Short mmCIF file of C-alpha atoms and ligand atoms in Angstrom, two decimals:
data_model
loop_
_atom_site.label_atom_id
_atom_site.label_comp_id
_atom_site.label_asym_id
_atom_site.label_seq_id
_atom_site.Cartn_x
_atom_site.Cartn_y
_atom_site.Cartn_z
CA MET A 1 73.18 103.19 91.49
CA LYS A 2 75.81 103.33 94.27
CA ILE A 3 79.31 103.70 92.89
CA LEU A 4 82.44 103.35 95.01
CA ALA A 5 85.55 104.74 93.30
CA ASP A 6 89.24 105.20 94.00
CA GLU A 7 89.62 108.92 94.76
CA ASN A 8 92.61 109.19 92.39
CA MET A 9 90.73 108.18 89.26
CA ALA A 10 90.53 110.87 86.58
CA SER A 11 87.32 112.62 85.51
CA LEU A 12 85.12 110.89 88.09
CA ASP A 13 82.56 113.69 88.24
CA PRO A 14 82.08 114.40 84.53
CA LEU A 15 81.88 110.71 83.73
CA PHE A 16 80.05 109.09 86.63
CA ALA A 17 78.17 111.71 88.70
CA ASP A 18 75.08 111.46 86.46
CA LEU A 19 74.92 107.69 86.85
CA GLY A 20 74.33 107.62 90.60
CA GLU A 21 75.85 108.39 93.96
CA VAL A 22 79.66 108.38 93.75
CA ARG A 23 81.63 107.76 96.93
CA ARG A 24 85.41 108.21 96.83
CA LEU A 25 88.01 106.47 98.97
CA PRO A 26 91.80 106.08 98.88
CA GLY A 27 92.43 102.93 96.78
CA ARG A 28 94.60 101.12 99.31
CA ALA A 29 91.99 101.71 102.05
CA ILE A 30 88.99 100.20 100.24
CA GLY A 31 87.89 97.20 102.33
CA PRO A 32 84.96 94.89 103.11
CA GLN A 33 83.46 97.54 105.41
CA ASP A 34 82.87 99.83 102.41
CA LEU A 35 81.06 97.49 100.02
CA GLN A 36 77.78 96.41 101.64
CA ASP A 37 75.44 98.36 99.33
CA VAL A 38 77.79 99.12 96.42
CA ASP A 39 76.57 98.33 92.86
CA ALA A 40 79.67 99.36 90.92
CA LEU A 41 83.28 99.38 92.13
CA LEU A 42 85.87 101.43 90.21
CA VAL A 43 89.46 100.71 91.20
CA ARG A 44 93.11 101.14 90.24
CA SER A 45 95.96 98.67 90.66
CA VAL A 46 96.34 99.37 94.40
CA THR A 47 92.98 97.84 95.43
CA LYS A 48 93.15 94.06 95.73
CA VAL A 49 89.74 92.78 94.64
CA THR A 50 89.95 89.44 96.46
CA PRO A 51 87.28 86.75 96.98
CA GLU A 52 87.04 88.01 100.60
CA LEU A 53 86.33 91.56 99.43
CA LEU A 54 83.70 90.30 97.00
CA ALA A 55 82.04 88.24 99.74
CA ALA A 56 81.34 91.51 101.56
CA ALA A 57 79.63 93.03 98.48
CA PRO A 58 76.25 91.31 98.03
CA ALA A 59 74.87 94.01 95.68
CA LEU A 60 77.96 94.28 93.45
CA LYS A 61 77.21 93.98 89.72
CA PHE A 62 80.23 95.66 88.09
CA VAL A 63 83.94 96.01 88.79
CA GLY A 64 86.09 98.22 86.58
CA THR A 65 89.82 98.80 86.92
CA ALA A 66 91.20 101.87 85.16
CA THR A 67 94.44 100.00 84.47
CA ILE A 68 95.90 97.69 81.86
CA GLY A 69 97.04 95.09 84.40
CA THR A 70 94.51 92.78 86.03
CA ASP A 71 96.72 90.92 88.51
CA HIS A 72 94.92 92.65 91.43
CA LEU A 73 91.51 91.22 90.44
CA ALA A 74 90.21 87.77 91.48
CA ILE A 75 88.79 87.17 88.01
CA GLU A 76 87.60 83.62 88.69
CA ALA A 77 85.63 84.78 91.75
CA LEU A 78 84.12 87.68 89.77
CA GLU A 79 83.03 85.35 87.00
CA GLN A 80 81.65 82.74 89.41
CA ARG A 81 79.50 85.46 90.98
CA GLY A 82 78.40 86.72 87.55
CA ILE A 83 79.81 90.17 88.31
CA ARG A 84 80.65 92.02 85.08
CA TRP A 85 84.21 93.28 85.07
CA THR A 86 86.54 95.18 82.80
CA ASN A 87 90.02 96.59 82.68
CA ALA A 88 91.22 99.35 80.35
CA PRO A 89 93.48 97.70 77.75
CA GLY A 90 95.99 100.07 76.23
CA CYS A 91 94.71 103.14 78.10
CA ASN A 92 98.16 104.25 79.24
CA ALA A 93 100.37 102.46 76.67
CA ASP A 94 101.54 105.75 75.13
CA ALA A 95 102.64 107.00 78.54
CA VAL A 96 104.67 103.81 79.04
CA GLY A 97 106.20 104.19 75.56
CA GLU A 98 107.20 107.77 76.39
CA TYR A 99 108.59 106.80 79.81
CA VAL A 100 110.74 104.01 78.37
CA LEU A 101 112.04 106.18 75.52
CA GLN A 102 113.07 108.88 77.99
CA ALA A 103 114.71 106.30 80.30
CA LEU A 104 116.72 104.93 77.37
CA LEU A 105 117.80 108.42 76.27
CA ILE A 106 118.92 109.22 79.83
CA LEU A 107 121.02 106.05 79.89
CA ALA A 108 122.38 106.76 76.39
CA VAL A 109 123.51 110.26 77.41
CA LYS A 110 124.85 109.08 80.79
CA THR A 111 126.91 106.26 79.27
CA CYS A 112 127.88 108.21 76.11
CA LYS A 113 126.46 105.42 73.94
CA PRO A 114 124.14 106.57 71.14
CA LEU A 115 120.78 104.85 71.44
CA ALA A 116 120.84 104.01 67.74
CA GLY A 117 123.93 101.85 68.32
CA GLN A 118 122.23 99.58 70.87
CA THR A 119 120.58 96.26 70.12
CA ILE A 120 117.26 96.55 71.92
CA GLY A 121 115.06 93.62 72.91
CA LEU A 122 111.41 93.91 73.94
CA VAL A 123 109.75 91.18 76.02
CA GLY A 124 105.99 91.32 75.48
CA LEU A 125 104.63 92.97 72.33
CA GLY A 126 101.12 93.92 73.39
CA ASN A 127 100.00 97.51 73.83
CA THR A 128 102.90 98.83 75.90
CA GLY A 129 105.68 96.87 74.17
CA SER A 130 104.34 98.01 70.80
CA ALA A 131 104.21 101.62 72.04
CA VAL A 132 107.93 101.37 72.83
CA GLN A 133 108.67 99.72 69.48
CA LYS A 134 106.78 102.49 67.63
CA ARG A 135 108.86 105.22 69.26
CA LEU A 136 112.15 103.41 68.64
CA SER A 137 111.27 102.78 65.02
CA ALA A 138 110.47 106.52 64.68
CA LEU A 139 114.17 106.97 65.48
CA GLY A 140 115.12 104.32 62.93
CA ILE A 141 115.91 101.72 65.61
CA GLU A 142 114.79 98.14 64.98
CA VAL A 143 114.12 95.87 67.94
CA LEU A 144 114.31 92.14 68.64
CA ARG A 145 110.95 90.90 69.88
CA CYS A 146 110.09 88.09 72.29
CA ASP A 147 106.44 87.14 72.82
CA PRO A 148 105.82 83.37 72.77
CA PRO A 149 101.99 83.64 72.99
CA LYS A 150 101.93 86.01 70.00
CA GLN A 151 104.43 83.88 68.13
CA ARG A 152 102.24 80.79 68.68
CA SER A 153 99.17 82.70 67.50
CA GLY A 154 100.87 83.15 64.11
CA ALA A 155 101.57 86.91 64.38
CA ALA A 156 104.16 88.03 61.82
CA GLY A 157 107.75 87.64 63.03
CA PRO A 158 110.63 87.53 63.35
CA TRP A 159 110.38 86.35 66.95
CA PHE A 160 113.15 85.49 69.38
CA SER A 161 113.29 83.49 72.60
CA LEU A 162 114.11 85.20 75.88
CA ALA A 163 117.43 83.33 75.91
CA GLN A 164 118.26 84.79 72.48
CA LEU A 165 117.39 88.30 73.63
CA ILE A 166 119.57 87.94 76.70
CA GLU A 167 122.44 86.68 74.57
CA ARG A 168 122.16 89.35 71.87
CA CYS A 169 120.71 92.52 73.37
CA ASP A 170 122.41 95.53 74.94
CA VAL A 171 119.03 96.67 76.25
CA ILE A 172 116.07 94.60 77.47
CA SER A 173 112.74 96.20 78.28
CA LEU A 174 109.97 94.17 79.93
CA HIS A 175 106.31 94.56 78.92
CA VAL A 176 104.47 91.46 80.11
CA PRO A 177 101.53 90.99 82.49
CA LEU A 178 102.23 89.32 85.82
CA ILE A 179 101.25 85.68 85.22
CA THR A 180 101.81 83.07 87.90
CA ASP A 181 100.73 79.88 86.09
CA GLY A 182 100.09 78.34 82.66
CA ASP A 183 102.43 77.96 79.69
CA ASP A 184 104.06 81.39 79.87
CA PRO A 185 104.40 82.42 83.50
CA THR A 186 106.15 85.74 84.03
CA LEU A 187 106.64 85.64 87.81
CA ALA A 188 110.43 85.97 88.26
CA LEU A 189 110.83 85.67 84.48
CA LEU A 190 114.21 87.28 85.03
CA ASP A 191 115.63 85.08 87.78
CA GLU A 192 119.19 85.00 89.07
CA ALA A 193 120.39 82.70 86.29
CA ARG A 194 118.97 84.86 83.50
CA LEU A 195 120.05 88.12 85.13
CA GLY A 196 123.57 86.73 85.45
CA MET A 197 123.64 86.07 81.69
CA LEU A 198 122.82 89.66 80.67
CA LYS A 199 125.42 91.04 78.27
CA SER A 200 128.28 93.09 79.59
CA ASN A 201 127.10 96.72 80.14
CA ALA A 202 123.48 95.74 79.43
CA TRP A 203 120.57 98.01 80.39
CA LEU A 204 117.46 96.48 81.94
CA VAL A 205 114.15 98.36 82.01
CA ASN A 206 111.20 97.12 84.05
CA ALA A 207 108.00 99.14 83.62
CA CYS A 208 105.53 96.25 83.86
CA ARG A 209 105.31 94.54 87.27
CA GLY A 210 107.98 94.34 89.98
CA GLU A 211 107.53 90.60 90.44
CA VAL A 212 108.55 89.89 86.83
CA VAL A 213 112.15 90.35 88.03
CA ASP A 214 113.40 88.53 91.13
CA ASN A 215 114.33 91.66 93.10
CA ASP A 216 116.66 89.93 95.61
CA ALA A 217 118.46 88.21 92.75
CA LEU A 218 118.76 91.55 90.95
CA ILE A 219 120.34 93.10 94.04
CA ARG A 220 122.89 90.27 94.21
CA VAL A 221 123.66 90.31 90.48
CA LYS A 222 123.95 94.10 90.24
CA ALA A 223 126.19 94.17 93.33
CA ARG A 224 128.69 91.94 91.53
CA ARG A 225 127.97 93.39 88.05
CA PRO A 226 128.28 97.18 88.38
CA ASP A 227 128.42 97.31 84.56
CA LEU A 228 124.64 96.73 84.41
CA ARG A 229 122.30 99.73 84.17
CA LEU A 230 118.81 99.57 85.65
CA ALA A 231 115.70 101.65 85.00
CA LEU A 232 113.02 100.44 87.41
CA ASP A 233 109.50 101.80 87.71
CA VAL A 234 107.95 98.78 89.42
CA TRP A 235 109.03 96.82 92.47
CA GLU A 236 108.29 93.80 94.55
CA GLY A 237 106.54 94.85 97.76
CA GLU A 238 105.13 98.21 96.58
CA PRO A 239 104.68 100.70 98.19
CA ARG A 240 107.84 99.67 100.10
CA PRO A 241 110.47 98.78 97.49
CA LYS A 242 113.73 97.28 98.74
CA ALA A 243 116.01 100.22 99.60
CA ALA A 244 119.09 98.33 98.37
CA LEU A 245 117.57 97.95 94.91
CA VAL A 246 116.49 101.59 94.68
CA GLU A 247 120.06 102.55 95.51
CA LEU A 248 121.47 100.28 92.79
CA ALA A 249 119.09 101.55 90.09
CA ASP A 250 120.19 104.29 87.67
CA ILE A 251 116.58 105.41 87.26
CA ALA A 252 113.99 104.69 89.94
CA THR A 253 110.35 105.78 90.03
CA ALA A 254 107.12 104.96 91.87
CA HIS A 255 105.16 102.85 89.36
CA ILE A 256 104.30 105.90 87.28
CA ALA A 257 105.43 104.81 83.80
CA GLY A 258 101.80 104.69 82.71
CA TYR A 259 100.84 107.93 84.43
CA SER A 260 99.66 110.63 82.08
CA VAL A 261 96.59 112.82 82.25
CA GLU A 262 95.50 111.44 78.88
CA GLY A 263 96.07 107.81 79.92
CA LYS A 264 94.14 108.27 83.16
CA ILE A 265 91.21 109.87 81.33
CA ARG A 266 91.23 107.09 78.70
CA GLY A 267 91.07 104.52 81.52
CA SER A 268 88.06 106.24 83.11
CA GLN A 269 86.35 106.60 79.72
CA MET A 270 86.74 102.86 79.10
CA LEU A 271 85.12 102.05 82.44
CA HIS A 272 82.26 104.44 81.68
CA GLN A 273 81.69 102.73 78.32
CA ALA A 274 81.69 99.28 79.92
CA LEU A 275 79.36 100.37 82.72
CA VAL A 276 76.74 102.15 80.60
CA GLN A 277 76.89 99.65 77.70
CA GLY A 278 75.71 102.20 75.13
CA ARG A 279 72.85 103.62 77.21
CA CYS A 280 74.45 107.09 77.13
CA PRO A 281 77.43 108.61 75.29
CA THR A 282 80.86 108.76 76.91
CA PRO A 283 82.24 112.34 76.97
CA GLU A 284 85.12 112.90 74.51
CA MET A 285 88.78 113.25 75.50
CA ALA A 286 88.92 116.89 74.30
CA THR A 287 86.03 117.84 76.61
CA LEU A 288 87.52 116.07 79.62
CA LEU A 289 91.06 117.32 78.98
CA GLY A 290 90.26 121.01 78.42
CA ASP A 291 92.33 123.33 76.26
CA ASN A 292 95.73 123.39 77.91
CA ALA A 293 98.48 122.55 75.41
CA LEU A 294 102.06 123.63 76.19
CA PRO A 295 103.70 126.59 74.37
CA PRO A 296 105.17 125.60 70.94
CA ARG A 297 108.87 124.84 70.44
CA GLN A 298 110.95 125.61 67.33
CA LEU A 299 113.53 122.87 66.67
CA GLU A 300 117.08 122.87 65.29
CA ALA A 301 117.85 120.90 62.14
CA GLU A 302 119.97 118.24 63.86
CA LEU A 303 118.71 116.48 66.98
CA ASP A 304 121.08 114.12 68.78
CA ASP A 305 120.10 112.00 71.81
CA ALA A 306 120.80 114.89 74.21
CA ASP A 307 118.68 117.34 72.17
CA LEU A 308 115.79 114.91 71.95
CA LEU A 309 116.08 114.24 75.67
CA ALA A 310 115.96 117.99 76.38
CA LEU A 311 112.82 118.31 74.25
CA ILE A 312 111.14 115.41 76.03
CA ARG A 313 112.17 116.77 79.44
CA SER A 314 110.29 119.97 78.64
CA VAL A 315 107.11 117.86 78.72
CA TYR A 316 108.03 115.58 81.63
CA ASP A 317 111.34 115.36 83.47
CA LEU A 318 112.11 111.77 84.45
CA ALA A 319 115.54 112.58 85.92
CA GLU A 320 113.91 115.11 88.24
CA GLU A 321 111.26 112.55 89.19
CA ASP A 322 113.97 110.02 90.00
CA GLY A 323 115.48 112.47 92.51
CA LEU A 324 112.12 113.32 94.06
CA PHE A 325 111.29 109.62 94.39
CA ARG A 326 114.52 108.79 96.19
CA ALA A 327 114.04 111.76 98.53
CA ALA A 328 110.47 110.66 99.32
CA LEU A 329 111.40 107.14 100.46
CA PRO A 330 110.83 105.15 102.60
CA ASP A 331 107.26 106.40 103.19
CA GLY A 332 106.50 108.55 100.15
CA PHE A 333 105.88 106.01 97.35
CA ASP A 334 102.19 106.86 97.04
CA LYS A 335 102.89 110.59 97.45
CA ARG A 336 105.09 110.48 94.34
CA ARG A 337 102.36 108.62 92.46
CA GLN A 338 99.85 111.30 93.44
CA ALA A 339 102.30 114.02 92.40
CA ASN A 340 102.56 112.49 88.91
CA LEU A 341 98.88 112.73 88.09
CA ALA A 342 99.39 115.96 86.09
CA ARG A 343 101.99 114.60 83.63
CA ARG A 344 101.12 115.27 79.99
CA GLU A 345 101.89 113.11 76.95
CA PHE A 346 104.20 114.30 74.12
CA SER A 347 101.09 115.24 72.13
CA ALA A 348 100.58 118.20 74.52
CA LEU A 349 103.71 119.86 73.09
CA PRO A 350 103.34 121.56 69.67
CA VAL A 351 106.68 121.43 67.85
CA VAL A 352 107.78 123.33 64.75
CA PRO A 353 110.23 121.06 62.91
CA ALA A 354 113.23 122.26 60.92
CA THR A 355 112.88 119.70 58.12
CA SER A 356 110.19 117.47 56.67
CA LYS A 357 112.15 114.36 57.72
CA GLN A 358 112.18 115.68 61.29
CA ALA A 359 108.45 116.45 61.07
CA LYS A 360 107.74 112.78 60.27
CA MET A 361 109.98 111.53 63.07
CA LEU A 362 108.41 113.88 65.65
CA ALA A 363 104.87 112.98 64.56
CA ASN A 364 105.73 109.28 64.88
CA LEU A 365 107.10 109.94 68.37
CA GLY A 366 103.70 111.41 69.26
CA PHE A 367 104.38 115.17 69.28
CA THR A 368 101.89 117.59 67.72
CA VAL A 369 103.70 118.86 64.65
CA GLU A 370 102.89 122.43 63.54
CA GLU A 371 103.79 124.43 60.45
CA LYS A 372 105.96 127.53 60.92
CA ASN A 373 103.81 130.64 61.57
CA GLU A 374 104.53 134.20 60.34
CA HIS A 375 107.02 134.78 63.21
CA GLY A 376 109.01 131.70 62.20
CA ILE A 377 107.67 129.76 65.16
N1 NAI B 1 104.35 100.69 85.09
C1 NAI B 1 103.16 101.05 84.71
O1 NAI B 1 102.71 102.15 85.04
C2 NAI B 1 102.34 100.16 83.83
C3 NAI B 1 102.51 98.81 83.85
N2 NAI B 1 101.76 98.00 83.02
C4 NAI B 1 102.00 96.55 83.07
O2 NAI B 1 102.44 96.13 81.79
C5 NAI B 1 101.77 94.93 81.45
C6 NAI B 1 101.72 94.80 79.94
O3 NAI B 1 100.85 95.79 79.41
P1 NAI B 1 100.33 95.69 77.89
O4 NAI B 1 101.48 95.64 76.97
O5 NAI B 1 99.39 96.79 77.68
O6 NAI B 1 99.58 94.32 77.94
P2 NAI B 1 99.06 93.47 76.72
O7 NAI B 1 98.14 92.46 77.30
O8 NAI B 1 98.60 94.36 75.62
O9 NAI B 1 100.39 92.72 76.20
C7 NAI B 1 101.12 91.80 76.96
C8 NAI B 1 101.92 90.95 76.00
O10 NAI B 1 102.78 90.10 76.77
C9 NAI B 1 102.82 88.85 76.11
N3 NAI B 1 103.29 87.82 77.01
C10 NAI B 1 102.59 87.12 77.93
N4 NAI B 1 103.41 86.24 78.56
C11 NAI B 1 104.63 86.41 78.03
C12 NAI B 1 105.90 85.81 78.29
N5 NAI B 1 106.07 84.85 79.21
N6 NAI B 1 106.96 86.23 77.56
C13 NAI B 1 106.83 87.19 76.60
N7 NAI B 1 105.64 87.78 76.32
C14 NAI B 1 104.57 87.39 77.03
C15 NAI B 1 101.40 88.65 75.62
O11 NAI B 1 101.32 87.67 74.59
C16 NAI B 1 101.03 90.04 75.14
O12 NAI B 1 101.33 90.23 73.78
C17 NAI B 1 100.39 95.06 82.12
O13 NAI B 1 99.80 93.81 82.33
C18 NAI B 1 100.73 95.76 83.41
O14 NAI B 1 101.03 94.80 84.38
C19 NAI B 1 100.87 98.52 82.15
C20 NAI B 1 100.65 99.87 82.10
C21 NAI B 1 101.35 100.80 82.96
O1 LIG B 2 97.72 100.15 83.93
C1 LIG B 2 98.44 99.46 84.69
O2 LIG B 2 98.47 98.22 84.66
C2 LIG B 2 99.30 100.14 85.67
O3 LIG B 2 100.23 99.61 86.18
C3 LIG B 2 98.90 101.52 85.99
O4 LIG B 2 99.56 102.46 85.24
C4 LIG B 2 99.01 101.80 87.44
O5 LIG B 2 98.18 102.89 87.69
P1 LIG B 2 97.30 103.03 89.00
O6 LIG B 2 96.73 101.72 89.33
O7 LIG B 2 98.20 103.53 90.05
O8 LIG B 2 96.30 104.05 88.59
#
């Protein structure tokens, strides 16, 4: 079998080398010239799998994207050709949950407003939105949820409309796929009118797709509403986000909310499973990850937002990444993405809690909770 894969996918060798010949290319460079004799194509979000690309791939039988989003795949064309395809639902949802929690803590500390005092609204309650909700509820923070498709499917509420979230929430975090048609389109879901109605001093987080927020409208609204706070991981026109919007954002990163070593490996494992369809076992996470946990941390009894932020920063430092991202522009968007491939999830940090209540909270946040050892740590 001839496999063509994005060179930045995790665990390519241990997962796919036994299945055939694996050729690696930079994702953005994969084009019709590369696909003539390819049986299986493994991509990330940066490769647009268009009808034109598929037309140049007569032997193609399988397309896998190691991502949650599918907006870069021409699904109708794949299905018309009978090409099996898969994405990797939920693979990096924990990484997104951790990114958003850290972004909110940064804004809480910066604005001197305890996170627990904010009314937080989540738009989209699938894998990533739920990962954010889980972490906030670990801190005792309830959220208002907006997800019309889920609401219509009868999922347990309460549910709120987007207009209600905008009216009531101090914080809105977006977790929807990019959808351009149908009953619930999300393209420019936050347009100029809705952005203009955000509450005074509201925080807006976008870690789903840049096009879900009208970026030009956001520039105009933020320019006249300096009270708004923005945490933006995704942008219209990636890898060339609008410089004016980057400048206006409080936190800006290069579409890396879902980047974690664990999330990347999970994505590759899911593609392996879909490709082999049970013909051989998929290697376990522990084998692919290796034994490389961080040194344990002993915690104080009381943890305020700043303490929790410091703990989280010892795993991954979003404020530092924000600075590196800004310094890398205008050309370095993909360089920052590459540089984030080694980020670990909270579970890589063993923590020794001071109280049993804290132990429960830290476990629910995703940390590996350890008992005290004989040295008190
Ligand atoms: N920045 C990053 O690194 C990452 C970005 N993403 C993006 O986040 C998106 C969401 O990911 P998941 O939560 O895992 O997807 P998911 O498919 O599990 O959940 C999406 C949810 O959005 C809801 N939804 C659809 N249209 C809606 C609308 N108009 N209003 C409110 N809710 C709506 C759906 O009913 C569903 O519950 C992905 O499609 C991808 O584009 C995902 C992972 C990483
Ligand atoms: O999973 C998704 O959807 C994402 O947006 C990914 O986190 C983007 O990752 P890459 O496509 O850059 O691997």
